[in-house]
Coordinates of C-alpha atoms and ligand atoms in Angstrom, one line a residue:
M24 CA 116.9 -45.4 53.7
A25 CA 119.5 -48.2 53.2
T26 CA 122.0 -48.7 55.9
T27 CA 125.6 -48.5 54.8
G28 CA 126.8 -51.8 53.3
T29 CA 123.2 -52.9 52.5
K30 CA 122.7 -54.1 48.9
T31 CA 120.0 -52.1 47.2
F32 CA 117.7 -53.8 44.7
K33 CA 115.5 -52.3 42.0
N34 CA 112.1 -52.6 40.4
Y35 CA 111.9 -54.4 37.0
I36 CA 109.8 -52.4 34.5
G37 CA 109.6 -52.9 30.8
G38 CA 112.7 -55.1 30.8
E39 CA 114.9 -52.7 32.8
W40 CA 116.0 -52.6 36.4
V41 CA 115.1 -49.2 37.8
D42 CA 114.9 -47.3 41.0
A43 CA 111.7 -45.9 42.4
A44 CA 110.7 -42.5 41.1
S45 CA 111.0 -41.2 44.7
G46 CA 114.5 -42.5 45.1
E47 CA 113.5 -43.8 48.5
T48 CA 114.1 -47.4 49.7
F49 CA 112.9 -49.6 52.6
E50 CA 114.7 -52.5 54.2
S51 CA 113.8 -56.2 54.4
L52 CA 114.8 -57.7 57.7
S53 CA 115.3 -61.4 58.7
P54 CA 112.7 -62.4 61.3
A55 CA 115.2 -64.9 62.6
T56 CA 118.0 -62.5 63.5
G57 CA 117.0 -59.0 62.6
E58 CA 119.8 -58.9 60.0
V59 CA 119.2 -56.6 57.0
I60 CA 118.5 -58.6 53.9
G61 CA 118.5 -55.7 51.4
A62 CA 117.0 -52.4 50.5
F63 CA 114.2 -52.1 48.0
P64 CA 112.6 -49.3 46.1
R65 CA 109.7 -47.6 47.9
S66 CA 107.5 -47.2 44.9
G67 CA 104.2 -45.3 44.4
K68 CA 101.8 -44.2 41.8
E69 CA 104.4 -42.9 39.3
D70 CA 106.2 -46.3 39.3
V71 CA 102.9 -48.2 38.9
D72 CA 102.0 -45.8 36.0
R73 CA 105.3 -46.7 34.4
A74 CA 104.9 -50.4 34.9
A75 CA 101.2 -50.3 33.7
K76 CA 102.3 -48.5 30.5
A77 CA 105.1 -51.1 29.8
A78 CA 102.8 -54.0 30.6
R79 CA 100.0 -52.6 28.4
E80 CA 102.3 -52.2 25.5
A81 CA 103.9 -55.7 25.9
Y82 CA 100.4 -57.2 26.1
E83 CA 99.6 -56.3 22.5
E84 CA 102.4 -58.6 21.3
W85 CA 102.3 -61.2 24.1
R86 CA 98.6 -62.1 23.5
L87 CA 99.5 -63.1 20.0
V88 CA 102.4 -65.4 20.9
P89 CA 101.0 -68.9 20.5
A90 CA 100.0 -70.4 23.9
P91 CA 102.3 -73.4 23.5
E92 CA 105.2 -71.1 23.0
R93 CA 104.2 -69.2 26.1
G94 CA 104.0 -72.5 27.9
E95 CA 107.5 -73.4 26.8
I96 CA 108.9 -70.3 28.4
L97 CA 107.1 -71.4 31.6
F98 CA 108.6 -74.9 31.2
R99 CA 112.0 -73.3 31.1
F100 CA 111.1 -71.3 34.2
A101 CA 110.2 -74.5 36.1
E102 CA 113.5 -76.0 35.1
I103 CA 115.3 -72.8 36.4
L104 CA 113.3 -73.0 39.7
K105 CA 114.5 -76.6 40.1
R106 CA 118.1 -75.5 39.5
E107 CA 117.7 -72.7 42.1
K108 CA 115.6 -74.7 44.6
A109 CA 118.4 -75.0 47.2
E110 CA 119.3 -71.3 47.0
L111 CA 115.7 -70.1 47.1
T112 CA 115.0 -72.4 50.0
D113 CA 118.0 -71.1 52.0
L114 CA 117.0 -67.5 51.2
M115 CA 113.4 -68.2 52.4
T116 CA 114.6 -69.4 55.7
R117 CA 116.4 -66.1 56.1
E118 CA 114.0 -63.6 54.7
M119 CA 110.7 -65.2 55.6
G120 CA 111.7 -67.5 58.4
K121 CA 110.0 -70.8 57.7
V122 CA 112.0 -74.0 58.3
K123 CA 114.1 -75.6 55.6
A124 CA 111.7 -78.5 54.8
E125 CA 108.8 -76.1 54.5
A126 CA 110.7 -73.6 52.5
G127 CA 111.7 -76.4 50.1
G128 CA 108.0 -77.3 49.9
D129 CA 107.2 -73.7 49.1
V130 CA 109.6 -73.7 46.1
Q131 CA 108.5 -77.1 45.0
E132 CA 104.9 -75.9 44.9
A133 CA 106.0 -73.2 42.5
I134 CA 107.8 -75.8 40.4
D135 CA 104.8 -78.0 40.3
M136 CA 102.4 -75.1 39.5
T137 CA 104.7 -73.8 36.7
Y138 CA 105.0 -77.3 35.0
Y139 CA 101.2 -77.7 35.3
M140 CA 100.5 -74.3 33.8
A141 CA 103.2 -74.8 31.1
G142 CA 101.1 -77.8 30.0
E143 CA 98.1 -75.5 29.8
G144 CA 99.8 -73.9 26.9
R145 CA 98.7 -76.9 24.8
R146 CA 95.3 -77.1 26.3
L147 CA 93.4 -74.0 27.4
W148 CA 90.4 -75.8 26.1
G149 CA 87.2 -74.2 25.1
Q150 CA 84.1 -76.0 23.8
T151 CA 82.5 -76.8 20.5
T152 CA 78.9 -77.4 20.5
P153 CA 76.1 -78.0 18.0
S154 CA 74.2 -75.1 16.6
E155 CA 70.4 -74.9 16.6
L156 CA 70.6 -73.8 12.9
R157 CA 71.9 -75.6 9.9
D158 CA 75.3 -74.7 8.4
K159 CA 76.5 -72.9 11.5
F160 CA 79.4 -73.7 13.8
N161 CA 79.6 -72.7 17.5
M162 CA 82.5 -72.6 19.9
S163 CA 83.7 -70.9 23.0
V164 CA 87.3 -69.9 23.5
R165 CA 89.3 -68.4 26.4
V166 CA 90.8 -65.0 25.7
P167 CA 93.3 -63.1 27.8
I168 CA 92.2 -60.0 29.6
G169 CA 95.2 -57.6 29.7
V170 CA 97.4 -56.5 32.5
V171 CA 97.2 -58.4 35.7
G172 CA 98.1 -56.8 39.0
A173 CA 99.3 -59.5 41.5
I174 CA 99.5 -58.4 45.1
T175 CA 101.0 -61.1 47.2
P176 CA 101.7 -61.9 50.9
W177 CA 104.9 -63.0 52.6
N178 CA 103.9 -66.4 54.0
F179 CA 104.3 -68.3 50.7
P180 CA 106.8 -65.9 49.0
I181 CA 107.6 -68.1 46.0
A182 CA 104.6 -70.4 45.8
I183 CA 101.9 -67.7 45.8
P184 CA 103.5 -65.6 43.1
S185 CA 103.7 -68.8 41.0
W186 CA 100.0 -69.5 41.6
K187 CA 99.1 -66.1 40.1
L188 CA 101.8 -65.5 37.5
A189 CA 102.0 -68.9 35.9
P190 CA 98.4 -69.1 34.9
A191 CA 98.2 -65.3 34.1
L192 CA 101.1 -65.6 31.7
V193 CA 100.2 -68.8 29.9
C194 CA 96.8 -67.3 29.3
G195 CA 98.4 -64.4 27.4
N196 CA 98.2 -61.6 30.0
T197 CA 101.1 -59.5 31.2
V198 CA 101.7 -58.9 34.9
I199 CA 102.8 -56.4 37.5
L200 CA 103.8 -58.1 40.7
K201 CA 103.7 -56.2 44.0
P202 CA 105.3 -58.6 46.5
A203 CA 104.9 -58.2 50.2
E204 CA 107.2 -55.7 51.8
D205 CA 108.4 -58.4 54.2
T206 CA 109.7 -60.6 51.5
P207 CA 110.8 -58.4 48.6
L208 CA 114.0 -60.3 47.8
L209 CA 112.2 -63.5 47.2
G210 CA 109.8 -61.6 44.9
E211 CA 112.8 -60.1 43.1
R212 CA 114.5 -63.5 42.6
F213 CA 111.3 -64.9 41.3
V214 CA 111.1 -62.2 38.6
E215 CA 114.8 -62.3 37.8
L216 CA 114.4 -66.0 37.1
L217 CA 111.3 -65.4 34.9
E218 CA 113.4 -62.9 33.0
E219 CA 116.1 -65.6 32.5
A220 CA 113.5 -68.0 31.2
G221 CA 113.0 -65.7 28.3
L222 CA 109.9 -63.6 28.8
P223 CA 109.9 -60.6 26.5
A224 CA 110.4 -57.1 28.0
G225 CA 107.3 -55.7 29.8
V226 CA 105.6 -59.1 30.1
V227 CA 106.5 -59.4 33.7
N228 CA 107.2 -56.4 35.9
I229 CA 107.9 -56.0 39.6
V230 CA 107.1 -52.9 41.6
H231 CA 108.2 -53.1 45.3
G232 CA 106.7 -51.0 48.1
F233 CA 104.2 -50.7 50.8
G234 CA 100.6 -51.9 50.5
E235 CA 99.0 -48.5 51.0
E236 CA 101.3 -46.9 48.4
A237 CA 102.4 -49.3 45.6
G238 CA 99.6 -51.8 46.3
D239 CA 96.8 -49.3 46.4
A240 CA 98.1 -47.5 43.2
L241 CA 98.0 -50.9 41.4
A242 CA 94.6 -51.8 42.7
R243 CA 93.2 -48.5 41.4
H244 CA 95.1 -48.2 38.1
P245 CA 92.7 -47.9 35.2
D246 CA 94.9 -49.9 32.8
V247 CA 95.1 -53.0 35.1
P248 CA 91.8 -54.7 34.6
V249 CA 92.6 -57.8 36.8
I250 CA 93.7 -57.8 40.4
T251 CA 94.6 -61.0 42.1
F252 CA 95.2 -60.6 45.8
T253 CA 96.1 -62.9 48.7
G254 CA 96.2 -61.4 52.2
S255 CA 94.0 -60.3 55.1
R256 CA 90.3 -59.9 54.9
E257 CA 90.5 -56.2 55.7
T258 CA 93.0 -55.5 52.9
G259 CA 90.9 -57.6 50.6
V260 CA 88.0 -55.3 51.2
A261 CA 90.2 -52.2 50.7
V262 CA 91.5 -53.6 47.4
T263 CA 88.0 -54.4 46.2
K264 CA 86.9 -50.8 47.0
A265 CA 89.9 -49.4 45.2
A266 CA 89.2 -51.5 42.2
A267 CA 85.4 -50.8 42.1
D268 CA 85.4 -47.6 40.1
F269 CA 86.9 -49.5 37.2
L270 CA 84.8 -52.6 37.6
K271 CA 87.9 -54.7 37.7
H272 CA 88.0 -58.5 38.0
V273 CA 89.1 -58.9 41.6
H274 CA 90.2 -62.3 42.8
L275 CA 90.6 -62.6 46.5
E276 CA 92.2 -65.2 48.7
L277 CA 91.8 -64.1 52.3
G278 CA 91.8 -65.5 55.8
G279 CA 90.9 -68.7 57.5
K280 CA 90.0 -70.1 60.9
N281 CA 90.3 -73.7 60.0
A282 CA 89.2 -76.5 62.3
I283 CA 90.3 -80.1 62.7
I284 CA 87.5 -82.3 64.0
V285 CA 88.5 -85.4 66.0
M286 CA 85.7 -87.8 66.5
D287 CA 85.4 -90.5 69.2
D288 CA 86.4 -93.2 66.8
A289 CA 89.5 -91.4 65.4
D290 CA 93.0 -92.7 65.5
V291 CA 94.1 -90.1 68.1
D292 CA 97.8 -90.5 67.5
L293 CA 97.4 -89.8 63.8
A294 CA 95.2 -86.8 64.7
V295 CA 97.9 -85.5 67.0
E296 CA 100.5 -85.6 64.1
G297 CA 98.1 -83.8 61.8
I298 CA 97.3 -81.1 64.4
V299 CA 100.9 -80.4 65.3
W300 CA 101.8 -80.1 61.6
S301 CA 98.8 -78.0 60.8
A302 CA 98.8 -75.7 63.8
F303 CA 102.5 -75.1 64.4
G304 CA 104.0 -75.6 60.9
T305 CA 105.2 -72.3 59.4
S306 CA 104.6 -71.0 63.0
G307 CA 100.9 -71.1 62.3
Q308 CA 101.3 -68.5 59.5
R309 CA 99.4 -70.3 56.8
C310 CA 95.9 -69.3 55.7
T311 CA 95.1 -73.0 56.0
A312 CA 96.6 -73.4 59.5
A313 CA 94.5 -75.3 62.1
S314 CA 93.7 -72.7 64.7
R315 CA 90.8 -74.7 66.1
V316 CA 90.6 -78.3 67.2
I317 CA 87.1 -79.6 67.8
A318 CA 87.3 -82.8 69.8
H319 CA 84.7 -85.3 70.9
E320 CA 84.4 -85.5 74.7
A321 CA 85.3 -89.2 74.6
V322 CA 88.8 -88.4 73.3
Y323 CA 89.3 -84.8 74.4
G324 CA 91.3 -85.6 77.5
E325 CA 93.7 -88.0 75.7
L326 CA 94.1 -85.6 72.8
Q327 CA 94.8 -82.6 74.9
K328 CA 97.5 -84.4 77.0
K329 CA 99.3 -85.7 73.9
L330 CA 99.1 -82.4 72.1
V331 CA 100.5 -80.5 74.9
E332 CA 103.4 -83.0 75.3
R333 CA 104.2 -82.7 71.6
A334 CA 104.0 -78.9 71.5
E335 CA 106.4 -78.7 74.4
Q336 CA 108.9 -80.8 72.6
L337 CA 109.0 -78.6 69.5
R338 CA 112.3 -76.8 69.2
L339 CA 112.3 -73.1 68.2
G340 CA 115.1 -71.7 66.2
P341 CA 116.2 -70.2 62.8
G342 CA 114.8 -72.1 59.8
W343 CA 118.1 -73.0 58.3
E344 CA 119.2 -75.1 61.3
D345 CA 118.4 -78.8 60.7
D346 CA 116.9 -79.5 64.1
T347 CA 114.5 -76.5 64.2
D348 CA 110.8 -77.5 64.3
V349 CA 109.3 -74.0 64.5
G350 CA 110.8 -70.8 63.1
P351 CA 110.2 -67.2 63.9
V352 CA 107.0 -65.3 63.1
I353 CA 107.4 -62.6 60.4
N354 CA 107.9 -59.4 62.3
R355 CA 107.4 -57.4 65.5
A356 CA 103.8 -56.4 64.7
A357 CA 103.0 -60.1 64.2
I358 CA 104.4 -61.2 67.6
E359 CA 102.6 -58.4 69.3
K360 CA 99.3 -59.4 67.7
I361 CA 99.8 -63.1 68.5
H362 CA 100.6 -62.2 72.1
S363 CA 97.6 -59.9 72.4
Y364 CA 95.4 -62.9 71.5
T365 CA 97.0 -64.9 74.4
Q366 CA 95.8 -62.1 76.7
I367 CA 92.4 -62.1 75.0
G368 CA 92.1 -65.9 75.5
R369 CA 92.9 -65.6 79.2
D370 CA 90.5 -62.7 79.7
E371 CA 87.8 -64.7 78.0
G372 CA 88.3 -67.6 80.5
A373 CA 90.0 -70.1 78.2
H374 CA 92.6 -72.3 79.8
L375 CA 96.1 -71.7 78.7
L376 CA 97.7 -75.1 78.5
T377 CA 101.1 -74.4 77.2
G378 CA 103.1 -71.6 75.5
G379 CA 101.6 -68.1 75.6
E380 CA 104.9 -66.3 75.6
V381 CA 107.6 -64.8 73.5
A382 CA 110.7 -67.0 73.4
T383 CA 113.9 -65.0 74.2
E384 CA 116.4 -67.5 75.4
G385 CA 119.9 -67.2 73.9
E386 CA 120.0 -66.3 70.2
L387 CA 116.2 -66.3 70.0
E388 CA 116.2 -62.9 71.6
K389 CA 117.4 -61.4 68.2
G390 CA 114.4 -62.6 66.3
F391 CA 110.6 -63.0 66.7
Y392 CA 109.9 -66.3 68.3
Y393 CA 106.6 -67.3 69.9
R394 CA 106.1 -70.5 71.8
P395 CA 103.6 -73.0 70.4
T396 CA 100.4 -72.1 72.3
I397 CA 97.4 -74.2 73.1
F398 CA 94.2 -73.1 74.8
G399 CA 91.8 -75.6 76.3
D400 CA 88.1 -75.4 77.2
V401 CA 87.5 -72.9 74.5
D402 CA 84.0 -71.8 73.8
P403 CA 83.4 -71.7 70.0
Q404 CA 82.1 -68.1 70.3
M405 CA 85.3 -66.8 72.0
R406 CA 87.4 -64.4 70.0
I407 CA 90.3 -66.8 70.0
A408 CA 88.0 -69.3 68.3
Q409 CA 86.6 -66.8 65.8
E410 CA 89.4 -64.4 64.7
E411 CA 92.4 -65.2 62.6
I412 CA 95.5 -65.0 64.8
F413 CA 98.1 -66.1 62.2
G414 CA 100.5 -67.5 64.7
P415 CA 101.3 -70.7 66.5
T416 CA 98.2 -70.7 68.6
T417 CA 95.4 -73.2 68.6
A418 CA 92.1 -73.5 70.5
L419 CA 90.7 -76.8 71.8
I420 CA 86.9 -77.0 71.7
K421 CA 85.0 -79.9 73.4
V422 CA 81.8 -81.3 71.7
G423 CA 79.4 -84.1 72.5
S424 CA 78.3 -85.2 69.0
F425 CA 79.1 -85.1 65.3
D426 CA 76.4 -82.6 64.7
E427 CA 77.8 -80.3 67.3
A428 CA 81.2 -80.6 65.8
I429 CA 80.0 -79.6 62.4
R430 CA 78.1 -76.7 63.8
A431 CA 81.1 -75.4 65.6
A432 CA 83.4 -75.9 62.6
N433 CA 81.0 -73.9 60.4
G434 CA 80.2 -71.3 63.0
I435 CA 82.8 -68.7 61.8
R436 CA 83.0 -66.1 59.1
Y437 CA 85.7 -67.9 57.1
G438 CA 85.5 -71.0 55.0
L439 CA 88.9 -72.1 53.7
S440 CA 90.0 -75.5 55.0
S441 CA 88.5 -78.1 57.3
S442 CA 89.4 -81.6 58.4
I443 CA 87.9 -84.6 60.2
Y444 CA 89.5 -87.6 61.8
T445 CA 87.1 -90.5 61.9
R446 CA 87.0 -94.2 60.9
D447 CA 83.3 -94.1 60.2
V448 CA 82.8 -93.7 56.5
N449 CA 79.3 -92.4 57.0
K450 CA 80.5 -89.5 59.1
A451 CA 83.3 -88.8 56.7
F452 CA 80.9 -88.5 53.8
R453 CA 78.5 -86.3 55.8
A454 CA 81.5 -84.1 56.7
M455 CA 82.5 -83.8 53.1
R456 CA 79.0 -82.6 52.3
D457 CA 78.3 -80.4 55.3
L458 CA 81.6 -78.6 56.1
V459 CA 81.2 -75.2 54.5
T460 CA 84.8 -74.7 53.3
G461 CA 86.5 -74.7 49.9
I462 CA 88.8 -77.6 51.0
T463 CA 88.1 -80.6 53.2
Y464 CA 90.6 -83.2 54.4
I465 CA 89.6 -86.7 55.7
N466 CA 92.1 -88.2 58.2
A467 CA 94.7 -85.5 57.4
G468 CA 95.3 -82.0 58.8
T469 CA 94.1 -78.8 57.2
I470 CA 97.0 -78.3 54.9
G471 CA 98.5 -80.1 52.0
A472 CA 96.9 -78.6 48.9
E473 CA 98.1 -79.9 45.5
V474 CA 98.4 -77.6 42.6
H475 CA 96.0 -79.3 40.1
L476 CA 92.9 -78.9 42.3
P477 CA 91.1 -75.6 43.0
F478 CA 92.3 -73.7 46.0
G479 CA 90.2 -71.2 47.9
G480 CA 87.4 -70.8 50.3
T481 CA 83.8 -70.0 50.9
K482 CA 82.2 -67.1 52.9
D483 CA 84.7 -64.3 53.9
T484 CA 87.7 -66.3 52.7
G485 CA 87.1 -64.9 49.2
N486 CA 84.7 -63.7 46.6
G487 CA 83.9 -66.9 44.9
H488 CA 87.0 -67.4 42.7
R489 CA 89.5 -70.2 43.0
E490 CA 93.2 -70.4 42.4
A491 CA 95.2 -73.4 41.0
G492 CA 93.9 -76.2 38.9
Q493 CA 91.6 -75.4 35.9
A494 CA 89.7 -73.0 38.1
A495 CA 92.6 -70.5 37.9
L496 CA 92.1 -70.1 34.2
D497 CA 88.7 -68.5 34.9
V498 CA 90.5 -65.7 36.9
F499 CA 92.8 -64.9 34.0
T500 CA 90.7 -65.3 30.9
E501 CA 87.3 -64.3 29.7
W502 CA 85.1 -66.5 27.6
K503 CA 84.3 -65.6 24.1
S504 CA 81.5 -67.4 22.2
I505 CA 81.9 -67.5 18.5
Y506 CA 79.3 -68.3 15.9
V507 CA 80.3 -69.1 12.4
D508 CA 77.5 -69.1 9.9
Y509 CA 78.4 -70.8 6.6
S510 CA 74.9 -71.1 5.1
G511 CA 75.4 -68.0 3.0
K512 CA 72.0 -66.6 4.0
L513 CA 70.6 -64.7 7.0
Q514 CA 69.6 -67.2 9.7
K515 CA 67.9 -66.0 12.9
A516 CA 68.4 -68.0 16.1
Q517 CA 65.3 -68.5 18.2
I518 CA 63.1 -67.5 15.2
D519 CA 63.9 -69.5 12.0
N520 CA 64.2 -72.8 13.8
V521 CA 61.0 -72.5 15.8
K522 CA 58.1 -74.4 14.2
P523 CA 54.8 -72.5 13.8
G524 CA 52.6 -73.2 16.8
A525 CA 55.5 -74.2 19.1
Ligands
LIG608 P1 99.2 -59.7 55.9 O1 98.3 -59.2 57.1 O2 99.2 -61.1 55.7 O3 100.5 -59.0 55.9 P2 98.1 -57.8 54.1 O4 96.7 -58.0 53.6 O5 98.4 -56.7 54.9 O6 98.4 -59.2 54.7 O7 99.2 -57.8 52.9 C1 99.2 -58.6 51.8 C2 99.6 -57.8 50.6 O8 98.7 -56.7 50.4 C3 101.0 -57.2 50.7 O9 101.7 -57.2 49.5 C4 100.7 -55.8 51.1 O10 101.7 -54.9 50.8 C5 99.5 -55.5 50.3 N1 98.6 -54.4 50.8 C6 98.4 -54.0 52.1 N2 97.6 -53.0 52.1 C7 97.1 -52.7 50.9 C8 96.2 -51.8 50.3 N3 95.6 -50.9 51.0 N4 96.1 -51.9 48.9 C9 96.7 -52.8 48.2 N5 97.6 -53.7 48.7 C10 97.8 -53.7 50.0

């Protein structure tokens, strides 16, 4: 229940701000200080039922609103996000913990995505194609699907909702957002601003609560035919199972164990910059974070030395302070998990080069801070090189050749992002071909996706779908093929046009 003095927020369902049916709430805490950010409705099945009914009713009208008009509402939303960028950035440093520059980038990504998808309102292209018969016209068009359930994580609390909601809405679907329980206020602000942009009642709804309660109810609701989920692999499997009885479209964006390869001909200083940014930015809590560095033996020693030096210079602190390099991790469970992997790495015989401990000096003691951690001499099969830690920990792996580097990079269950530093164009092109990931960077770290290209991964990172770019439209629409026969007579495809003897 809410502590005295805590502001209590509501769900937004069918155009009204309402409490959870249970009347219960849960609190959002700042990972930087432990301060209570607010209390939010602890929703369950009844609330999801209500939201699904409102979204289903709104869908029948929203799908008929011309797509350019839907796009104009999104355009207004992008303008509002721009206006609110500073406020949302500050709030993100408090509720989620990332540093100011990265929080601003998170909001900017939402602005970019919303403008991009607003433009889709005047595209949403299908195809026209010749018919095999005379006096017949063929085309394919995208049609909306219905109510979309969007289940989002805390690590990109504004960007990820935009990746899901902007395309879902412009395509003519209505949405129920279940934001992460660690960042509900940012989810709430996102929906409040969408409301201000002029979405009709019921087109966007937010239901707060825990994954196993509100999230699960959404995943298994019969009137929510599309589930788009970003989170851990385990939860992705649970969501898929919950949705299976209704044969829902399930879009999953799951974990990563991304590697940066540094070849013997690389610009080592440039690689160090990329590794520090990719491994320790957002305290390593990005699905594209570089949690493995695969270095050629000719540069391994130099790279290790420079990386450790740089990691030790990083300043931990609250995200809103200008000189903070690394903010807190999201909560107590996260810090315990990250620390347990330090122990696992030690037990496995990896060499702890720096970090490996909770930072508690001064004000840091109030929050959840973990020192940037680097393991050396890591075998690619060790758990610290195989499992997603989701914290500021990276593993250095030494290899003797390009082929060995590619093998190590691919030798994991995930396939989100990868990177190679090399000055050899042949190696760069081979890496582009052979790295089994959805995203590959050449001479840059593992992060830095832009909104107009597909985002997602191979293998256990997902189930074959992609967010962002044109690929996102495939998650939120179905194809309809239309045949118009204007011959005025019965024409039979594959029969009338086949010559005798063919
Ligand atoms: P993380 O480990 O990054 O917190 P999770 O996969 O646990 O990722 O959470 C991502 C989102 O999925 C959150 O909104 C969370 O509430 C939700 N979630 C967690 N468990 C379930 C579940 N069983 N069914 C549906 N949603 C869930």
